[in-house]
Tab-separated table of C-alpha atoms in Angstrom:
chain	number	residue	atom	x	y	z
Z	1	MET	CA	23.009	110.136	91.970
Z	2	THR	CA	20.718	111.784	89.572
Z	3	THR	CA	21.519	110.883	85.850
Z	4	VAL	CA	20.729	112.225	82.418
Z	5	THR	CA	18.739	109.554	80.454
Z	6	ARG	CA	20.187	108.934	77.028
Z	7	ARG	CA	18.769	106.713	74.482
Z	8	VAL	CA	21.057	103.609	74.042
Z	9	ALA	CA	21.274	101.863	70.655
Z	10	PRO	CA	20.901	97.957	70.684
Z	11	THR	CA	24.172	95.847	70.669
Z	12	PRO	CA	24.434	93.482	67.693
Z	13	GLU	CA	23.914	89.950	68.880
Z	14	HIS	CA	27.361	88.891	67.476
Z	15	SER	CA	29.224	91.682	69.210
Z	16	THR	CA	31.536	91.144	72.179
Z	17	ALA	CA	30.829	94.671	73.290
Z	18	VAL	CA	29.680	95.051	76.844
Z	19	ARG	CA	26.670	97.234	78.126
Z	20	PHE	CA	26.813	99.047	81.352
Z	21	PRO	CA	23.452	99.444	83.391
Z	22	GLN	CA	21.007	101.961	82.120
Z	23	ASN	CA	21.326	104.332	84.952
Z	24	PHE	CA	25.188	104.255	85.240
Z	25	THR	CA	26.691	107.713	85.584
Z	26	TRP	CA	29.393	108.650	83.136
Z	27	GLY	CA	31.534	111.523	84.215
Z	28	THR	CA	34.779	113.373	84.188
Z	29	ALA	CA	36.700	115.017	87.092
Z	30	THR	CA	38.992	117.884	88.004
Z	31	ALA	CA	40.594	119.871	90.944
Z	32	ALA	CA	40.425	123.480	91.614
Z	33	TYR	CA	44.141	124.302	92.260
Z	34	GLN	CA	45.114	122.149	89.021
Z	35	ILE	CA	42.888	124.043	86.641
Z	36	GLU	CA	41.457	127.182	87.813
Z	37	GLY	CA	44.421	129.764	87.829
Z	38	ALA	CA	43.263	133.342	88.845
Z	39	ALA	CA	45.294	132.958	92.074
Z	40	THR	CA	44.634	136.292	93.383
Z	41	ALA	CA	41.339	137.214	91.561
Z	42	ASP	CA	38.202	138.465	93.497
Z	43	GLY	CA	39.420	137.968	96.958
Z	44	ARG	CA	41.123	134.712	96.744
Z	45	THR	CA	44.110	134.259	99.030
Z	46	PRO	CA	46.995	131.558	98.913
Z	47	SER	CA	46.192	128.076	99.699
Z	48	ILE	CA	48.971	125.765	101.081
Z	49	TRP	CA	49.597	124.781	97.322
Z	50	ASP	CA	50.299	128.335	96.219
Z	51	THR	CA	52.859	128.503	98.920
Z	52	TYR	CA	54.498	125.216	98.258
Z	53	SER	CA	54.601	125.549	94.487
Z	54	HIS	CA	56.272	129.081	95.051
Z	55	THR	CA	58.997	127.368	97.136
Z	56	PRO	CA	62.111	126.972	95.002
Z	57	GLY	CA	62.840	123.272	94.549
Z	58	ARG	CA	59.377	121.812	95.359
Z	59	VAL	CA	57.705	121.445	92.055
Z	60	ARG	CA	59.336	120.553	88.908
Z	61	ASN	CA	60.518	123.321	86.561
Z	62	GLY	CA	59.405	125.806	89.235
Z	63	ASP	CA	55.689	125.447	87.836
Z	64	THR	CA	52.753	127.007	89.932
Z	65	GLY	CA	49.067	126.967	89.630
Z	66	ASP	CA	48.915	130.670	89.140
Z	67	VAL	CA	47.392	130.309	85.677
Z	68	ALA	CA	46.902	126.663	85.342
Z	69	THR	CA	44.501	125.969	82.463
Z	70	ASP	CA	42.752	129.374	83.250
Z	71	HIS	CA	39.511	127.583	83.986
Z	72	TYR	CA	38.392	130.586	86.076
Z	73	HIS	CA	38.054	132.480	83.004
Z	74	ARG	CA	37.543	129.783	80.376
Z	75	TRP	CA	34.878	127.797	82.121
Z	76	ARG	CA	32.289	128.262	79.655
Z	77	GLU	CA	34.427	126.743	77.012
Z	78	ASP	CA	35.028	123.784	79.276
Z	79	VAL	CA	31.377	123.200	79.779
Z	80	GLU	CA	30.788	122.981	76.148
Z	81	ILE	CA	33.489	120.464	75.884
Z	82	MET	CA	31.794	118.458	78.483
Z	83	ALA	CA	28.520	118.719	76.674
Z	84	ASP	CA	30.195	117.530	73.459
Z	85	LEU	CA	31.581	114.506	75.431
Z	86	GLY	CA	28.213	113.536	76.392
Z	87	VAL	CA	28.965	112.883	80.116
Z	88	SER	CA	26.179	113.209	82.729
Z	89	ALA	CA	28.154	114.365	85.506
Z	90	TYR	CA	31.164	116.597	86.349
Z	91	ARG	CA	33.049	116.240	89.643
Z	92	PHE	CA	34.902	119.358	90.532
Z	93	SER	CA	36.244	120.787	93.764
Z	94	LEU	CA	35.783	124.191	95.374
Z	95	SER	CA	38.688	126.430	96.252
Z	96	TRP	CA	38.470	126.854	100.038
Z	97	SER	CA	40.454	130.033	99.831
Z	98	ARG	CA	38.403	131.417	96.989
Z	99	VAL	CA	35.235	130.861	99.052
Z	100	GLN	CA	36.386	131.722	102.365
Z	101	PRO	CA	39.975	133.395	102.172
Z	102	THR	CA	41.105	132.898	105.865
Z	103	GLY	CA	39.389	129.723	106.444
Z	104	ARG	CA	37.094	131.494	108.830
Z	105	GLY	CA	34.425	133.983	108.759
Z	106	PRO	CA	31.912	135.048	106.018
Z	107	ALA	CA	32.280	133.765	102.503
Z	108	VAL	CA	33.437	136.052	99.605
Z	109	GLN	CA	30.460	136.407	97.278
Z	110	LYS	CA	32.347	136.663	93.952
Z	111	GLY	CA	33.857	133.325	94.879
Z	112	LEU	CA	30.560	131.757	95.378
Z	113	ASP	CA	29.082	133.459	92.305
Z	114	PHE	CA	31.797	131.835	90.194
Z	115	TYR	CA	30.730	128.368	91.387
Z	116	ARG	CA	26.888	129.278	91.168
Z	117	ALA	CA	27.470	130.183	87.493
Z	118	LEU	CA	29.505	127.102	86.751
Z	119	THR	CA	26.774	124.801	88.298
Z	120	ASP	CA	24.019	126.667	86.557
Z	121	ALA	CA	25.839	126.275	83.117
Z	122	LEU	CA	26.350	122.390	83.764
Z	123	LEU	CA	22.571	121.972	84.640
Z	124	GLU	CA	21.626	123.793	81.449
Z	125	LYS	CA	23.592	121.163	79.540
Z	126	GLY	CA	21.990	118.251	81.519
Z	127	ILE	CA	25.261	117.605	83.354
Z	128	GLU	CA	25.030	116.951	87.173
Z	129	PRO	CA	27.518	119.092	89.243
Z	130	VAL	CA	29.366	116.817	91.795
Z	131	VAL	CA	30.956	118.935	94.419
Z	132	THR	CA	34.084	118.069	96.322
Z	133	LEU	CA	34.710	120.343	99.286
Z	134	TYR	CA	38.396	119.758	99.748
Z	135	HIS	CA	40.993	118.628	97.252
Z	136	TRP	CA	44.105	119.556	99.060
Z	137	ASP	CA	44.126	123.315	99.011
Z	138	LEU	CA	43.819	124.267	102.552
Z	139	PRO	CA	44.182	128.129	103.063
Z	140	GLN	CA	47.431	129.067	104.247
Z	141	HIS	CA	46.009	131.094	107.136
Z	142	LEU	CA	44.760	127.723	108.566
Z	143	GLU	CA	48.168	126.041	107.886
Z	144	ASP	CA	49.872	128.912	109.782
Z	145	ALA	CA	47.750	128.301	112.801
Z	146	GLY	CA	48.813	124.649	112.653
Z	147	GLY	CA	47.083	122.973	109.720
Z	148	TRP	CA	45.465	119.506	109.829
Z	149	PRO	CA	47.477	118.253	112.718
Z	150	GLU	CA	45.490	120.572	114.895
Z	151	ARG	CA	42.009	119.665	115.903
Z	152	VAL	CA	40.459	123.262	115.352
Z	153	THR	CA	41.092	122.669	111.635
Z	154	ALA	CA	38.243	120.158	111.621
Z	155	ASP	CA	35.980	122.780	113.152
Z	156	ARG	CA	36.928	125.367	110.505
Z	157	PHE	CA	36.117	122.699	107.738
Z	158	ALA	CA	32.594	122.085	109.207
Z	159	ASP	CA	31.958	125.856	109.130
Z	160	TYR	CA	33.147	125.980	105.464
Z	161	ALA	CA	30.858	122.981	104.395
Z	162	THR	CA	27.922	124.997	106.033
Z	163	LEU	CA	28.734	128.068	103.885
Z	164	ALA	CA	29.220	125.915	100.710
Z	165	ALA	CA	25.949	123.937	101.442
Z	166	ARG	CA	23.900	127.218	101.987
Z	167	ALA	CA	25.327	128.645	98.698
Z	168	LEU	CA	24.939	125.740	96.308
Z	169	GLY	CA	22.517	123.521	97.951
Z	170	ASP	CA	19.550	124.499	95.687
Z	171	ARG	CA	21.786	123.455	92.768
Z	172	VAL	CA	24.017	120.658	93.928
Z	173	LYS	CA	22.597	117.414	94.975
Z	174	THR	CA	25.742	115.132	95.324
Z	175	TRP	CA	28.622	116.297	97.813
Z	176	THR	CA	32.120	114.845	98.609
Z	177	THR	CA	33.551	115.958	101.804
Z	178	LEU	CA	37.363	115.101	101.187
Z	179	ASN	CA	39.419	113.914	98.158
Z	180	GLU	CA	42.192	111.366	99.135
Z	181	PRO	CA	42.831	112.248	102.693
Z	182	TRP	CA	45.646	109.849	102.650
Z	183	CYS	CA	47.688	112.321	100.386
Z	184	SER	CA	46.707	115.229	102.537
Z	185	ALA	CA	47.978	113.550	105.756
Z	186	PHE	CA	50.829	111.418	104.651
Z	187	LEU	CA	52.397	113.141	101.680
Z	188	GLY	CA	51.706	116.522	103.034
Z	189	TYR	CA	52.824	116.065	106.538
Z	190	GLY	CA	54.799	112.698	106.510
Z	191	SER	CA	57.080	112.700	103.203
Z	192	GLY	CA	56.624	116.267	102.326
Z	193	VAL	CA	56.212	115.635	98.648
Z	194	HIS	CA	52.769	117.463	98.653
Z	195	ALA	CA	51.780	120.733	100.447
Z	196	PRO	CA	52.539	121.896	102.958
Z	197	GLY	CA	55.840	119.920	102.811
Z	198	ARG	CA	56.334	118.919	106.428
Z	199	THR	CA	58.020	115.635	107.471
Z	200	ASP	CA	56.827	114.694	110.889
Z	201	PRO	CA	55.399	111.153	111.126
Z	202	VAL	CA	53.304	111.930	114.166
Z	203	ALA	CA	51.951	115.113	112.692
Z	204	ALA	CA	50.988	112.929	109.700
Z	205	LEU	CA	48.868	110.588	111.931
Z	206	ARG	CA	47.385	113.452	113.813
Z	207	ALA	CA	46.396	114.966	110.540
Z	208	ALA	CA	44.732	111.697	109.411
Z	209	HIS	CA	42.587	111.755	112.437
Z	210	HIS	CA	41.550	115.330	111.938
Z	211	LEU	CA	40.859	114.756	108.437
Z	212	ASN	CA	38.566	111.842	109.523
Z	213	LEU	CA	36.907	114.295	112.218
Z	214	ALA	CA	36.544	116.945	109.533
Z	215	HIS	CA	34.774	114.491	107.359
Z	216	GLY	CA	32.303	113.552	109.861
Z	217	LYS	CA	31.554	117.161	111.140
Z	218	ALA	CA	31.153	118.034	107.413
Z	219	VAL	CA	28.628	115.372	106.643
Z	220	GLN	CA	26.635	116.500	109.668
Z	221	ALA	CA	26.894	120.277	108.369
Z	222	LEU	CA	25.703	119.184	105.016
Z	223	ARG	CA	22.855	117.124	106.158
Z	224	ALA	CA	21.684	120.083	108.387
Z	225	GLU	CA	21.573	122.395	105.293
Z	226	LEU	CA	20.748	120.325	102.294
Z	227	PRO	CA	17.413	118.820	101.344
Z	228	SER	CA	16.913	115.207	102.226
Z	229	ALA	CA	17.462	113.957	98.904
Z	230	ALA	CA	20.936	115.247	98.691
Z	231	ARG	CA	23.878	112.640	98.817
Z	232	ALA	CA	26.988	112.712	100.817
Z	233	SER	CA	30.197	110.903	100.270
Z	234	ILE	CA	33.863	110.770	100.756
Z	235	THR	CA	36.614	109.781	97.982
Z	236	LEU	CA	39.350	107.556	99.101
Z	237	ASN	CA	42.526	106.455	97.139
Z	238	ILE	CA	42.067	102.857	98.494
Z	239	HIS	CA	45.412	101.139	97.797
Z	240	HIS	CA	45.105	97.635	96.320
Z	241	VAL	CA	48.083	96.196	98.333
Z	242	ARG	CA	49.565	92.937	97.162
Z	243	ALA	CA	52.369	90.970	98.830
Z	244	LEU	CA	55.399	90.260	96.846
Z	245	THR	CA	55.321	86.430	97.830
Z	246	GLU	CA	53.227	84.440	100.042
Z	247	SER	CA	55.887	84.418	102.903
Z	248	ALA	CA	54.466	85.321	106.356
Z	249	GLU	CA	56.935	88.423	106.456
Z	250	ASP	CA	55.611	89.771	103.107
Z	251	VAL	CA	52.012	89.226	103.995
Z	252	ASP	CA	52.550	91.117	107.316
Z	253	ALA	CA	54.171	93.908	105.291
Z	254	ALA	CA	51.207	94.162	103.171
Z	255	ARG	CA	48.966	94.182	106.157
Z	256	ARG	CA	50.795	97.107	107.689
Z	257	ILE	CA	50.553	99.151	104.532
Z	258	ASP	CA	46.796	98.314	104.131
Z	259	ALA	CA	46.256	99.647	107.633
Z	260	LEU	CA	48.016	102.889	106.957
Z	261	ALA	CA	46.794	103.278	103.467
Z	262	ASN	CA	43.264	102.128	103.844
Z	263	ARG	CA	41.677	101.112	107.112
Z	264	VAL	CA	43.156	104.387	109.081
Z	265	PHE	CA	40.132	105.983	106.965
Z	266	THR	CA	37.671	103.112	106.358
Z	267	GLY	CA	37.758	101.809	110.181
Z	268	PRO	CA	36.608	105.045	111.722
Z	269	GLN	CA	34.434	106.277	108.743
Z	270	LEU	CA	32.613	103.127	107.944
Z	271	GLU	CA	32.956	100.961	111.077
Z	272	GLY	CA	33.344	103.585	113.920
Z	273	ARG	CA	36.731	102.429	115.110
Z	274	TYR	CA	40.519	102.449	114.328
Z	275	PRO	CA	42.133	99.099	113.561
Z	276	GLN	CA	43.783	97.590	116.465
Z	277	ASP	CA	46.781	96.534	114.622
Z	278	LEU	CA	47.271	100.156	113.126
Z	279	LEU	CA	47.468	101.371	116.641
Z	280	GLN	CA	49.925	98.717	117.703
Z	281	ASP	CA	52.159	99.341	114.751
Z	282	THR	CA	52.391	102.967	115.426
Z	283	ALA	CA	52.685	102.666	119.342
Z	284	SER	CA	56.257	103.712	119.265
Z	285	LEU	CA	55.262	106.950	117.619
Z	286	THR	CA	52.129	108.036	119.538
Z	287	ASP	CA	49.659	106.836	121.960
Z	288	TRP	CA	46.748	108.225	119.807
Z	289	SER	CA	45.717	110.499	122.726
Z	290	PHE	CA	44.547	112.923	120.199
Z	291	VAL	CA	41.511	110.811	119.471
Z	292	GLN	CA	39.083	112.303	122.138
Z	293	ASP	CA	35.776	110.780	123.514
Z	294	GLY	CA	33.081	111.100	121.115
Z	295	ASP	CA	35.347	111.524	117.991
Z	296	LEU	CA	34.689	108.036	116.509
Z	297	ALA	CA	30.922	108.429	116.672
Z	298	GLU	CA	31.200	111.833	115.131
Z	299	ILE	CA	33.307	110.507	112.320
Z	300	HIS	CA	31.031	107.400	111.552
Z	301	GLN	CA	28.265	109.057	109.664
Z	302	PRO	CA	25.984	107.257	107.142
Z	303	LEU	CA	26.963	107.887	103.523
Z	304	ASP	CA	25.209	107.574	100.238
Z	305	PHE	CA	28.110	106.220	98.490
Z	306	LEU	CA	31.914	105.669	98.703
Z	307	GLY	CA	34.083	107.328	96.148
Z	308	VAL	CA	36.952	105.095	94.976
Z	309	ASN	CA	40.018	106.370	93.153
Z	310	TYR	CA	42.357	103.764	91.496
Z	311	TYR	CA	45.311	104.013	89.193
Z	312	THR	CA	47.723	101.155	90.066
Z	313	PRO	CA	48.309	98.429	92.500
Z	314	THR	CA	50.592	98.567	95.409
Z	315	LEU	CA	53.419	95.773	95.724
Z	316	VAL	CA	55.249	95.344	99.001
Z	317	SER	CA	57.402	92.952	100.664
Z	318	ALA	CA	59.352	92.804	103.952
Z	319	ALA	CA	62.117	95.128	104.232
Z	320	THR	CA	65.604	93.807	103.320
Z	321	GLY	CA	68.216	96.153	104.843
Z	322	GLU	CA	66.987	99.631	104.752
Z	323	ALA	CA	63.298	100.137	104.239
Z	324	SER	CA	62.471	101.476	100.915
Z	325	HIS	CA	59.582	103.723	99.955
Z	326	GLY	CA	61.021	105.108	96.652
Z	327	SER	CA	58.963	102.687	94.556
Z	328	ASP	CA	55.692	103.278	96.138
Z	329	GLY	CA	54.510	105.502	93.296
Z	330	HIS	CA	54.048	108.700	95.602
Z	331	GLY	CA	57.191	110.759	94.695
Z	332	GLN	CA	60.658	110.771	95.915
Z	333	SER	CA	61.640	111.994	99.444
Z	334	GLU	CA	64.256	111.083	102.190
Z	335	HIS	CA	61.205	110.742	104.451
Z	336	SER	CA	58.520	107.997	104.450
Z	337	PRO	CA	54.968	108.673	104.200
Z	338	TRP	CA	54.376	105.304	105.971
Z	339	PRO	CA	54.869	105.947	109.728
Z	340	GLY	CA	55.887	102.754	111.723
Z	341	ALA	CA	56.205	100.741	108.683
Z	342	GLU	CA	59.548	99.311	107.660
Z	343	VAL	CA	58.769	97.611	104.369
Z	344	ALA	CA	59.880	97.563	100.882
Z	345	PHE	CA	58.043	98.534	97.744
Z	346	HIS	CA	58.347	97.180	94.269
Z	347	ARG	CA	57.539	98.251	90.784
Z	348	PRO	CA	55.189	95.605	89.308
Z	349	GLU	CA	56.190	94.096	85.917
Z	350	GLY	CA	54.630	95.102	82.766
Z	351	SER	CA	53.575	98.334	80.851
Z	352	THR	CA	53.758	101.684	82.738
Z	353	THR	CA	52.151	105.129	82.403
Z	354	ALA	CA	54.330	108.214	82.103
Z	355	MET	CA	54.003	108.439	85.865
Z	356	GLY	CA	55.907	105.084	86.200
Z	357	TRP	CA	52.661	103.394	87.301
Z	358	ALA	CA	51.781	99.817	86.398
Z	359	VAL	CA	48.805	99.318	83.975
Z	360	ASP	CA	46.970	96.751	85.834
Z	361	PRO	CA	42.995	96.579	85.554
Z	362	SER	CA	43.039	93.398	87.630
Z	363	GLY	CA	44.080	95.431	90.763
Z	364	LEU	CA	40.697	97.502	90.168
Z	365	TYR	CA	38.580	94.469	89.983
Z	366	ASP	CA	40.054	92.847	93.008
Z	367	LEU	CA	39.645	96.148	94.816
Z	368	LEU	CA	35.931	96.468	94.070
Z	369	LEU	CA	35.445	92.778	95.139
Z	370	ARG	CA	37.231	93.434	98.351
Z	371	LEU	CA	35.112	96.487	99.120
Z	372	LYS	CA	32.030	94.615	98.528
Z	373	ALA	CA	33.155	91.786	100.789
Z	374	ASP	CA	34.144	94.354	103.606
Z	375	PHE	CA	31.163	96.834	103.276
Z	376	PRO	CA	28.499	94.786	101.234
Z	377	ALA	CA	25.852	97.384	101.877
Z	378	MET	CA	27.776	100.386	100.519
Z	379	PRO	CA	27.428	101.722	96.870
Z	380	LEU	CA	30.470	102.517	95.192
Z	381	MET	CA	31.443	105.088	92.662
Z	382	ILE	CA	34.658	105.185	90.559
Z	383	THR	CA	35.651	108.875	91.076
Z	384	GLU	CA	39.057	108.941	89.490
Z	385	ASN	CA	40.579	106.577	87.062
Z	386	GLY	CA	43.059	107.495	84.222
Z	387	ALA	CA	46.532	107.778	83.063
Z	388	ALA	CA	49.224	110.142	82.096
Z	389	PHE	CA	51.052	109.560	78.906
Z	390	ASP	CA	53.464	111.617	76.784
Z	391	ASP	CA	50.967	113.247	74.432
Z	392	TYR	CA	51.775	115.546	71.640
Z	393	VAL	CA	50.039	117.476	68.973
Z	394	ASN	CA	50.928	115.747	65.515
Z	395	PRO	CA	51.455	117.744	62.169
Z	396	GLU	CA	47.718	117.292	61.339
Z	397	GLY	CA	46.800	119.059	64.707
Z	398	GLU	CA	45.393	115.945	66.321
Z	399	VAL	CA	46.543	114.181	69.662
Z	400	VAL	CA	46.443	110.519	69.107
Z	401	ASP	CA	46.624	108.402	72.337
Z	402	PRO	CA	45.979	104.760	71.903
Z	403	GLU	CA	47.487	103.964	75.045
Z	404	ARG	CA	45.207	105.907	77.055
Z	405	ILE	CA	42.104	104.388	75.196
Z	406	ALA	CA	43.733	100.787	75.971
Z	407	TYR	CA	44.066	101.985	79.661
Z	408	LEU	CA	40.505	103.113	79.751
Z	409	ARG	CA	39.235	100.088	77.941
Z	410	GLY	CA	40.957	97.810	80.310
Z	411	HIS	CA	39.757	99.520	83.446
Z	412	LEU	CA	36.136	99.877	82.407
Z	413	SER	CA	36.061	96.236	81.517
Z	414	ALA	CA	37.126	95.526	84.971
Z	415	VAL	CA	34.458	97.648	86.364
Z	416	HIS	CA	31.929	95.874	84.094
Z	417	ARG	CA	33.265	92.444	85.333
Z	418	ALA	CA	32.788	93.766	89.026
Z	419	ILE	CA	29.170	94.784	88.181
Z	420	LYS	CA	28.355	91.284	86.718
Z	421	ASP	CA	29.873	89.756	89.846
Z	422	GLY	CA	27.416	91.623	92.069
Z	423	VAL	CA	29.505	94.730	93.075
Z	424	ASP	CA	27.235	97.928	93.327
Z	425	VAL	CA	29.206	100.397	91.224
Z	426	ARG	CA	27.034	103.310	90.363
Z	427	GLY	CA	29.301	105.347	87.879
Z	428	TYR	CA	32.694	106.342	86.534
Z	429	PHE	CA	34.625	109.567	86.552
Z	430	LEU	CA	37.435	109.747	83.946
Z	431	TRP	CA	40.512	111.746	85.283
Z	432	SER	CA	40.952	114.124	83.973
Z	433	LEU	CA	38.949	116.401	81.846
Z	434	LEU	CA	42.012	118.558	80.943
Z	435	ASP	CA	45.669	118.426	81.144
Z	436	ASN	CA	46.546	120.364	84.255
Z	437	PHE	CA	48.837	121.155	87.099
Z	438	GLU	CA	50.065	117.729	88.176
Z	439	TRP	CA	51.004	118.731	91.703
Z	440	GLY	CA	54.846	118.142	92.293
Z	441	TYR	CA	55.213	117.171	88.664
Z	442	GLY	CA	54.062	120.569	87.393
Z	443	TYR	CA	53.002	120.577	83.840
Z	444	SER	CA	55.107	117.721	82.774
Z	445	LYS	CA	52.492	115.031	83.150
Z	446	ARG	CA	49.323	114.940	81.031
Z	447	PHE	CA	46.274	113.183	82.402
Z	448	GLY	CA	43.692	115.041	80.484
Z	449	ALA	CA	41.140	113.598	77.840
Z	450	VAL	CA	41.521	117.134	76.353
Z	451	TYR	CA	45.021	118.500	75.466
Z	452	VAL	CA	45.911	121.934	76.796
Z	453	ASP	CA	48.514	124.036	75.033
Z	454	TYR	CA	49.614	125.857	78.102
Z	455	PRO	CA	51.246	129.162	76.439
Z	456	THR	CA	47.897	129.830	74.664
Z	457	GLY	CA	45.173	127.854	76.777
Z	458	ARG	CA	43.910	126.213	73.555
Z	459	ARG	CA	41.891	123.055	74.138
Z	460	ILE	CA	42.445	120.034	71.828
Z	461	PRO	CA	40.369	116.869	72.555
Z	462	LYS	CA	42.383	113.842	72.173
Z	463	ALA	CA	41.547	110.547	70.538
Z	464	SER	CA	40.601	109.211	73.826
Z	465	ALA	CA	38.083	112.129	74.342
Z	466	ARG	CA	36.139	111.029	71.206
Z	467	TRP	CA	36.400	107.377	72.391
Z	468	TYR	CA	35.149	108.105	75.794
Z	469	ALA	CA	32.320	110.237	74.451
Z	470	GLY	CA	31.082	107.311	72.500
Z	471	VAL	CA	31.018	105.124	75.665
Z	472	ALA	CA	29.267	107.911	77.617
Z	473	ARG	CA	26.601	108.442	75.150
Z	474	THR	CA	25.866	104.761	74.589
Z	475	GLY	CA	26.792	102.940	77.712
Z	476	VAL	CA	28.523	100.333	75.589
Z	477	LEU	CA	32.155	99.479	75.590
Z	478	PRO	CA	32.760	98.603	72.119
Z	479	ASP	CA	34.751	95.589	70.786
Z	480	GLU	CA	38.690	96.247	70.861
Z	481	GLY	CA	39.387	98.403	68.024
Z	482	GLY	CA	35.737	99.137	67.524
Z	483	GLU	CA	34.197	102.773	67.312
Z	484	HIS	CA	30.864	104.098	68.083
């Protein structure tokens, strides 16, 4: 990834501060449906998240992304905020239904013009645009035709990738095909806590395969259109799965979840095969005949790096009585997002975020070491890491969030430790730039480095934003309690 060179001040010899590599990328990230708003502007049609959020009972407080943070109209202000933060890259997603409203046919020029203007403004500020083609917002037209469980959706995605590359390839050098396809497949079609809200375990497995296929087709489409120096990647929310005990039963439960959470994607994408144990674990549900000849070769495309999203570890054991998925951190539903896996999930001990997720940087370190062991030649990028807390504006008009600073410090320390131990980590993207629409939680959870007053749209950088700005500008993680 191209980075902006910034002068770094020397670290005093007595300091315990840690320095990241000179070419390390410091970024922040967002997703289109969570921030853009302008749901019907300039030809945009509903995505599955528009439909889902407008369905009573689906999203907390009946919140929708109709306005969100109004980034579609306030993007210039948001670019200025990023410039003030000193980040060298911004990872954002395109709204598929803004670019190609029905998921087929020609692009809408006004939609493309929005993203062209945004990328131009970023480049003028020395910020590299990093584009994600898909962050969960399938055009409703394609869901009506069957959605991700149907093979044709992968073909439509490849066509969309071609449109995006032709429109932005002269400006954007780094591309991500899919963000967290696990959530799209298993939360969207398995447990139903994400759009489109379906609860069919076989449909979830079919969706996972067709998302894999869409990724492979899109990488080929991007490489056919982009300059040779362009980079292609995918972002996975690799679960760091731990067994509750060392018993054979608990270890096997962790293996089952690792197959469904991680290897269902890393297997075909990075090794050209589905894990045999995954096929055996799910044999009572499907014979996987939807995997056709040639699919695995098409999925297994060379990547320039792997995007890794990490928030918290996953703790599992063998099921005792009824299988439990209510403590897996992925929302409440009567239906499991883990087809064929009857296991129990447990909440780790210790402090938690407002999401109820355990704060455990050691999980990120362990995960990075595992990825190095499994895929030693693959560069890694932390494409999301962050936390939600109960932020508020104090009487002085400030948002003071020491818990988030502590979370970021701990996880950046884990990344630095992994780099020292030989893991090729190229950068870190803070989730998220702004408080925003947090999917099924609506506006009740705040992940942003910048506080958003939703009634007015006013942006207020939090204390963590100032802290992160210091790290991004210097490449140095200061002593605990220290400031830049």
